[in-house]
Coordinates of C-alpha atoms in Angstrom, one line a residue:
Chain A
M1 CA -3.3 -16.2 14.9
S2 CA -6.3 -14.0 14.2
A3 CA -6.3 -11.3 11.5
D4 CA -6.4 -8.7 14.3
D5 CA -3.3 -10.3 16.0
T6 CA -1.5 -10.3 12.6
A7 CA -2.2 -6.6 12.2
L8 CA -1.2 -5.8 15.8
E9 CA 2.1 -7.7 15.4
T10 CA 2.9 -5.8 12.2
Y11 CA 2.1 -2.4 13.9
L12 CA 4.2 -3.3 17.0
L13 CA 7.2 -4.2 14.9
A14 CA 6.8 -1.0 12.9
A15 CA 6.6 1.1 16.1
M16 CA 9.8 -0.6 17.4
R17 CA 11.7 0.1 14.2
L18 CA 10.5 3.7 14.1
A19 CA 11.8 4.2 17.6
A20 CA 15.1 2.6 16.9
H21 CA 15.6 4.3 13.5
A22 CA 16.4 0.8 12.3
D23 CA 15.1 1.2 8.8
P24 CA 14.8 4.7 7.4
P25 CA 12.7 5.1 4.3
P26 CA 14.4 5.8 1.0
A27 CA 14.7 9.4 -0.1
R28 CA 12.4 9.0 -3.0
L29 CA 9.4 7.9 -0.9
S30 CA 8.2 11.4 -0.2
A31 CA 8.6 12.5 -3.8
D32 CA 6.6 9.4 -4.9
A33 CA 3.8 10.4 -2.4
M34 CA 3.7 13.9 -3.7
A35 CA 3.6 12.6 -7.3
A36 CA 0.5 10.6 -6.3
L37 CA -1.5 13.9 -5.7
S38 CA -0.9 15.0 -9.3
M39 CA -2.7 11.9 -10.4
R40 CA -6.0 13.2 -9.1
L41 CA -8.8 13.4 -11.7
P42 CA -11.7 15.2 -9.9
G43 CA -15.1 14.1 -10.9
S44 CA -13.9 10.9 -12.6
V45 CA -15.7 7.6 -12.4
V46 CA -13.6 4.7 -11.1
A47 CA -13.8 1.5 -13.2
T48 CA -13.4 -1.5 -11.0
P49 CA -12.0 -4.9 -12.0
A50 CA -14.5 -7.0 -13.9
D51 CA -12.5 -10.1 -14.3
L52 CA -11.3 -11.1 -10.8
T53 CA -9.2 -14.0 -11.8
A54 CA -7.0 -11.8 -14.0
A55 CA -7.3 -8.4 -12.4
S56 CA -4.8 -8.0 -9.6
G57 CA -1.4 -6.5 -9.0
A58 CA 0.6 -8.3 -11.6
R59 CA 4.1 -9.5 -12.2
S60 CA 4.4 -9.6 -15.9
D61 CA 7.5 -11.8 -16.5
G62 CA 7.4 -10.9 -20.2
K63 CA 4.0 -12.5 -20.7
P64 CA 1.0 -10.3 -21.4
Q65 CA -1.4 -9.9 -18.5
M66 CA -5.1 -9.1 -19.3
H67 CA -7.2 -6.9 -17.0
R68 CA -10.8 -5.9 -17.5
F69 CA -12.3 -2.8 -15.8
A70 CA -15.9 -1.7 -16.0
A71 CA -18.0 1.3 -15.0
G72 CA -21.6 1.1 -16.0
E73 CA -21.7 0.4 -19.7
T74 CA -18.1 1.3 -20.3
T75 CA -15.4 -1.4 -20.4
L76 CA -11.7 -0.9 -20.5
D77 CA -9.5 -3.9 -21.4
V78 CA -5.9 -3.4 -20.5
E79 CA -3.1 -5.8 -21.5
T80 CA 0.3 -5.2 -19.8
T81 CA 3.7 -6.5 -20.8
I82 CA 7.2 -5.8 -19.6
T83 CA 9.6 -5.8 -22.5
E84 CA 13.3 -5.1 -21.8
G85 CA 12.5 -3.4 -18.6
R86 CA 9.8 -1.1 -19.9
L87 CA 6.0 -1.3 -19.6
E88 CA 3.9 -1.7 -22.6
I89 CA 0.1 -1.2 -22.6
A90 CA -2.3 -2.3 -25.2
G91 CA -6.0 -1.8 -24.6
Q92 CA -9.5 -1.3 -25.9
V93 CA -12.4 0.8 -24.8
S94 CA -15.9 -0.2 -25.4
P95 CA -18.5 0.8 -26.6
P96 CA -16.5 2.2 -29.6
P97 CA -15.4 5.8 -28.9
T98 CA -16.6 9.0 -30.5
P99 CA -14.0 11.0 -32.5
D100 CA -13.3 13.4 -29.6
A101 CA -12.5 10.8 -27.1
Y102 CA -8.9 10.1 -25.9
V103 CA -7.1 7.9 -23.5
E104 CA -4.4 8.8 -20.9
V105 CA -2.1 6.0 -19.8
R106 CA -0.8 7.3 -16.5
T107 CA 2.0 6.4 -14.2
P108 CA 3.1 8.7 -11.3
H109 CA 6.1 9.8 -13.4
L110 CA 5.0 9.7 -17.0
T111 CA 1.7 10.0 -18.8
K112 CA 1.1 9.3 -22.5
V113 CA -2.0 10.3 -24.4
R114 CA -3.5 8.3 -27.3
V115 CA -6.6 8.7 -29.5
P116 CA -8.1 5.3 -29.7
S117 CA -8.9 3.8 -33.1
S118 CA -12.5 3.8 -34.4
D119 CA -13.0 0.3 -32.8
G120 CA -11.5 1.6 -29.5
Q121 CA -8.0 0.2 -29.5
F122 CA -4.9 2.0 -28.2
A123 CA -1.3 1.2 -27.4
V124 CA 1.5 2.8 -25.4
T125 CA 5.2 1.7 -25.0
G126 CA 8.1 2.9 -23.0
L127 CA 6.5 3.5 -19.7
P128 CA 8.3 2.9 -16.4
P129 CA 7.2 -0.3 -14.6
G130 CA 5.2 0.2 -11.4
W131 CA 1.8 1.7 -10.8
V132 CA -0.3 2.4 -13.9
S133 CA -3.9 3.6 -14.5
V134 CA -5.8 4.3 -17.7
A135 CA -8.1 7.3 -17.9
Y136 CA -10.7 7.4 -20.7
H137 CA -11.9 10.9 -21.6
R138 CA -15.2 11.0 -23.5
P139 CA -17.3 14.0 -24.5
S140 CA -20.5 12.3 -23.4
G141 CA -19.6 12.0 -19.7
P142 CA -17.0 12.3 -16.9
P143 CA -13.7 10.6 -17.4
V144 CA -13.5 6.9 -16.5
V145 CA -10.3 5.8 -14.7
T146 CA -9.2 2.3 -13.9
R147 CA -8.1 1.3 -10.5
W148 CA -4.3 1.6 -10.1
L149 CA -2.5 -1.6 -11.1
R150 CA 1.1 -2.5 -10.2
V151 CA 3.1 -4.1 -13.0
R152 CA 6.6 -5.3 -12.4
A153 CA 8.9 -7.8 -14.2
Chain B
M1 CA -5.5 11.2 16.8
L2 CA -2.6 11.2 14.4
F3 CA -3.5 14.0 12.0
E4 CA -5.8 17.0 12.0
V5 CA -6.5 19.1 9.0
H6 CA -6.5 22.8 9.9
D7 CA -10.2 23.2 9.3
E8 CA -12.3 20.1 9.6
S9 CA -15.0 21.8 7.5
I10 CA -12.6 21.5 4.5
P11 CA -13.8 18.5 2.5
L12 CA -11.0 16.1 1.5
D13 CA -11.6 16.7 -2.2
L14 CA -10.3 20.2 -1.7
L15 CA -7.0 19.1 -0.2
D16 CA -4.2 21.1 -1.8
D17 CA -0.4 20.6 -2.2
H18 CA 0.2 22.1 1.3
A19 CA -2.3 19.9 3.0
W20 CA -1.1 16.9 1.1
S21 CA 2.6 17.6 2.0
E22 CA 1.5 17.7 5.6
L23 CA -0.1 14.3 5.2
V24 CA 3.1 13.0 3.6
A25 CA 5.3 14.4 6.3
C26 CA 3.1 12.9 9.0
F27 CA 2.6 9.4 7.6
D28 CA 5.2 8.5 5.0
S29 CA 7.8 7.1 7.5
R30 CA 5.1 5.2 9.4
M31 CA 3.7 3.7 6.2
W32 CA 7.1 2.6 5.2
A33 CA 7.6 1.0 8.6
V34 CA 4.3 -0.8 8.2
A35 CA 5.1 -2.1 4.7
R36 CA 8.5 -3.4 5.9
A37 CA 7.1 -4.9 9.0
A38 CA 4.5 -6.7 6.8
G39 CA 7.5 -8.6 5.4
L40 CA 8.3 -6.8 2.1
G41 CA 11.7 -6.0 0.7
A42 CA 12.6 -2.4 0.1
A43 CA 11.5 -2.2 -3.5
D44 CA 8.1 -3.8 -2.9
A45 CA 7.6 -1.7 0.3
A46 CA 8.1 1.5 -1.7
D47 CA 5.5 0.3 -4.1
A48 CA 3.1 -0.6 -1.3
V49 CA 3.4 2.9 0.2
Q50 CA 3.0 4.6 -3.1
G51 CA 0.1 2.3 -3.9
A52 CA -1.6 3.4 -0.6
W53 CA -1.2 7.1 -1.6
L54 CA -2.7 6.4 -5.0
R55 CA -5.6 4.5 -3.5
L56 CA -6.2 7.6 -1.3
V57 CA -6.1 9.8 -4.4
E58 CA -8.7 7.7 -6.2
S59 CA -10.8 7.4 -3.1
V60 CA -10.5 10.8 -1.5
D61 CA -13.7 12.2 -3.0
R62 CA -15.6 9.5 -1.0
I63 CA -13.8 9.7 2.3
R64 CA -15.6 12.2 4.5
D65 CA -13.8 11.8 7.8
P66 CA -10.5 13.6 7.9
Q67 CA -9.7 12.3 11.3
A68 CA -9.7 8.7 10.0
I69 CA -7.2 9.3 7.2
G70 CA -4.2 8.2 9.3
A71 CA -5.8 4.9 10.2
W72 CA -7.0 4.5 6.6
L73 CA -3.5 5.0 5.2
M74 CA -1.9 2.6 7.7
T75 CA -4.4 0.0 7.1
T76 CA -4.3 0.4 3.3
T77 CA -0.5 0.2 3.4
R78 CA -0.6 -3.0 5.4
R79 CA -3.2 -4.6 3.2
E80 CA -1.5 -3.5 0.0
A81 CA 1.7 -5.0 1.4
L82 CA 0.0 -8.3 2.0
R83 CA -1.4 -8.3 -1.5
L84 CA 1.9 -7.4 -3.1
G85 CA 3.7 -9.9 -0.9
R86 CA 1.4 -12.6 -1.9
K87 CA 2.0 -11.8 -5.6
A88 CA 5.8 -12.0 -4.8
G89 CA 5.3 -15.6 -3.5
Q90 CA 5.3 -14.9 0.2
E91 CA 3.0 -16.8 2.4
F92 CA 0.7 -15.0 4.9
P93 CA -1.4 -16.5 7.6
T94 CA -4.6 -14.8 6.5
D95 CA -6.0 -13.9 3.1
P96 CA -5.6 -10.2 2.3
P97 CA -8.9 -8.4 1.9
D98 CA -10.0 -7.3 -1.5
L99 CA -8.6 -3.8 -1.3
Y100 CA -8.2 -3.7 -5.0
E101 CA -11.9 -4.1 -5.4
H102 CA -13.3 -1.8 -2.8
P103 CA -10.7 0.5 -1.1
T104 CA -13.3 2.9 0.1
L105 CA -15.1 0.1 2.0
L106 CA -12.0 -0.6 4.0
T107 CA -12.5 -0.6 7.7
P108 CA -9.4 0.7 9.4
D109 CA -7.6 -1.6 11.8
P110 CA -8.3 -0.6 15.4
T111 CA -4.6 -0.5 16.4
T112 CA -3.0 1.7 13.8
E113 CA -2.4 4.5 16.4
I114 CA 0.5 2.5 17.9
V115 CA 2.6 3.1 14.8
D116 CA 4.5 5.9 16.4
A117 CA 8.1 6.4 17.5
D118 CA 7.2 7.4 21.0
Y119 CA 5.0 4.4 21.5
G120 CA 7.8 2.3 20.1
R121 CA 10.3 3.6 22.6
T122 CA 8.1 2.6 25.5
L123 CA 7.5 -0.7 23.8
W124 CA 11.2 -1.5 23.8
S125 CA 11.0 -1.4 27.6
R126 CA 8.4 -4.1 27.5
V127 CA 10.5 -6.2 25.2
S128 CA 13.3 -6.0 27.7
R129 CA 11.0 -7.6 30.3
L130 CA 10.7 -10.7 28.2
D131 CA 12.7 -13.8 29.0
E132 CA 15.1 -15.4 26.6
P133 CA 15.1 -16.4 23.8
C134 CA 12.2 -13.9 23.1
R135 CA 14.1 -10.8 24.1
T136 CA 16.9 -11.5 21.7
M137 CA 14.7 -12.8 18.9
L138 CA 12.4 -9.8 18.9
R139 CA 15.4 -7.5 19.0
L140 CA 17.0 -9.2 16.1
F141 CA 13.9 -9.0 13.9
A142 CA 13.2 -5.4 14.9
L143 CA 16.8 -4.2 14.3
N144 CA 17.5 -6.2 11.2
P145 CA 14.6 -5.7 8.8
D146 CA 16.1 -7.8 6.1
A147 CA 17.1 -10.6 8.3
R148 CA 16.3 -14.1 7.0
Y149 CA 15.4 -17.0 9.2
A150 CA 18.7 -18.7 8.5
Q151 CA 20.6 -15.7 9.7
V152 CA 18.6 -15.5 12.9
A153 CA 19.0 -19.2 13.5
S154 CA 22.7 -18.9 13.1
R155 CA 22.9 -15.9 15.4
M156 CA 20.8 -17.6 18.1
Q157 CA 22.3 -21.1 17.5
I158 CA 18.9 -22.7 17.0
P159 CA 17.5 -24.8 14.2
V160 CA 16.1 -22.8 11.2
G161 CA 12.8 -24.7 11.6
S162 CA 12.2 -23.4 15.1
V163 CA 12.7 -19.7 14.2
G164 CA 9.1 -19.2 12.9
P165 CA 7.3 -21.0 15.8
T166 CA 9.6 -19.3 18.3
K167 CA 8.9 -15.9 16.8
I168 CA 5.1 -16.5 16.9
R169 CA 5.4 -17.6 20.6
C170 CA 7.5 -14.5 21.5
S171 CA 5.1 -12.1 19.7
A172 CA 2.2 -13.7 21.6
K173 CA 4.0 -13.2 24.9
L174 CA 4.6 -9.6 24.0
R175 CA 1.0 -9.1 23.2
T176 CA 0.0 -10.7 26.4
L177 CA 2.3 -8.4 28.3
L178 CA 0.8 -5.4 26.6
A179 CA -2.8 -6.7 27.3
E180 CA -1.9 -7.0 31.0
D181 CA -0.1 -3.7 31.2
P182 CA -1.2 -1.5 28.3
L183 CA 0.9 1.4 27.1
E184 CA -0.6 4.8 26.5
C185 CA -0.6 5.9 22.9

């Protein structure tokens, strides 16, 4: 079956279910979609995955997963771990940040701010599993944001 | 066309809460249906849909065609579902594209406009024209989103191993029927 046929089959099945009201969406779906809008960071530069073997939607299973993102000269390393049902992030920005720089570790429901150490390291605990993105704010240029990454146990 | 912004001169990077809520109202249920039809369970499907919205948020400054947003959202949801499904250990017949790498380069699927309840209602009439076992099998999969092959096999009294091939054959027959006698979107 071709890729187009696979897509068509998916859309046909979706249309049949919509017509039959066979599978209504959960109530939280709309709230999640609205929450996504609040994650906008106009003017930001998107850092794309630099290590394709590691960078992908991840199931952590308690083991740290490493992801590298890059935008120009800026690199963000993000290590994700699920511990007791909560998401932990440890990361590093490079080149080393200036004193006014800070990092936001963002999920659609909770964002935490950290000032990285002089060598660029930062860490956050207690986040809800799911989609996460890191925004690096620096005085010398626009914020750099990583692509959204899904982390589940 | 599935969605029109009030003023097409408004760039997408100026979309506000109201415009966004209109987008959500128009597409959220359809995106859910796509994620589930791609084979995801409820929790993963909710993640796929939210992932598509987040991809739109990070890409919106670079999408300049408001009329293409619906197709972009459907296609992104389907491909995100394929990606998440592959991570969850499901098998898919084709490799998902690298949406994670280049979401703004995504070319929308040409058939997204059929993800619509009105189209679906007419589609059911085509399904009723199919012979058995296709009619029953497609109904079972459509009306029981979480049905497993073993359950379908038991219900239809056929071997589990023949459910997949039969489903593929039946879907092909439905596509052939639609190609011979297309429905209006």
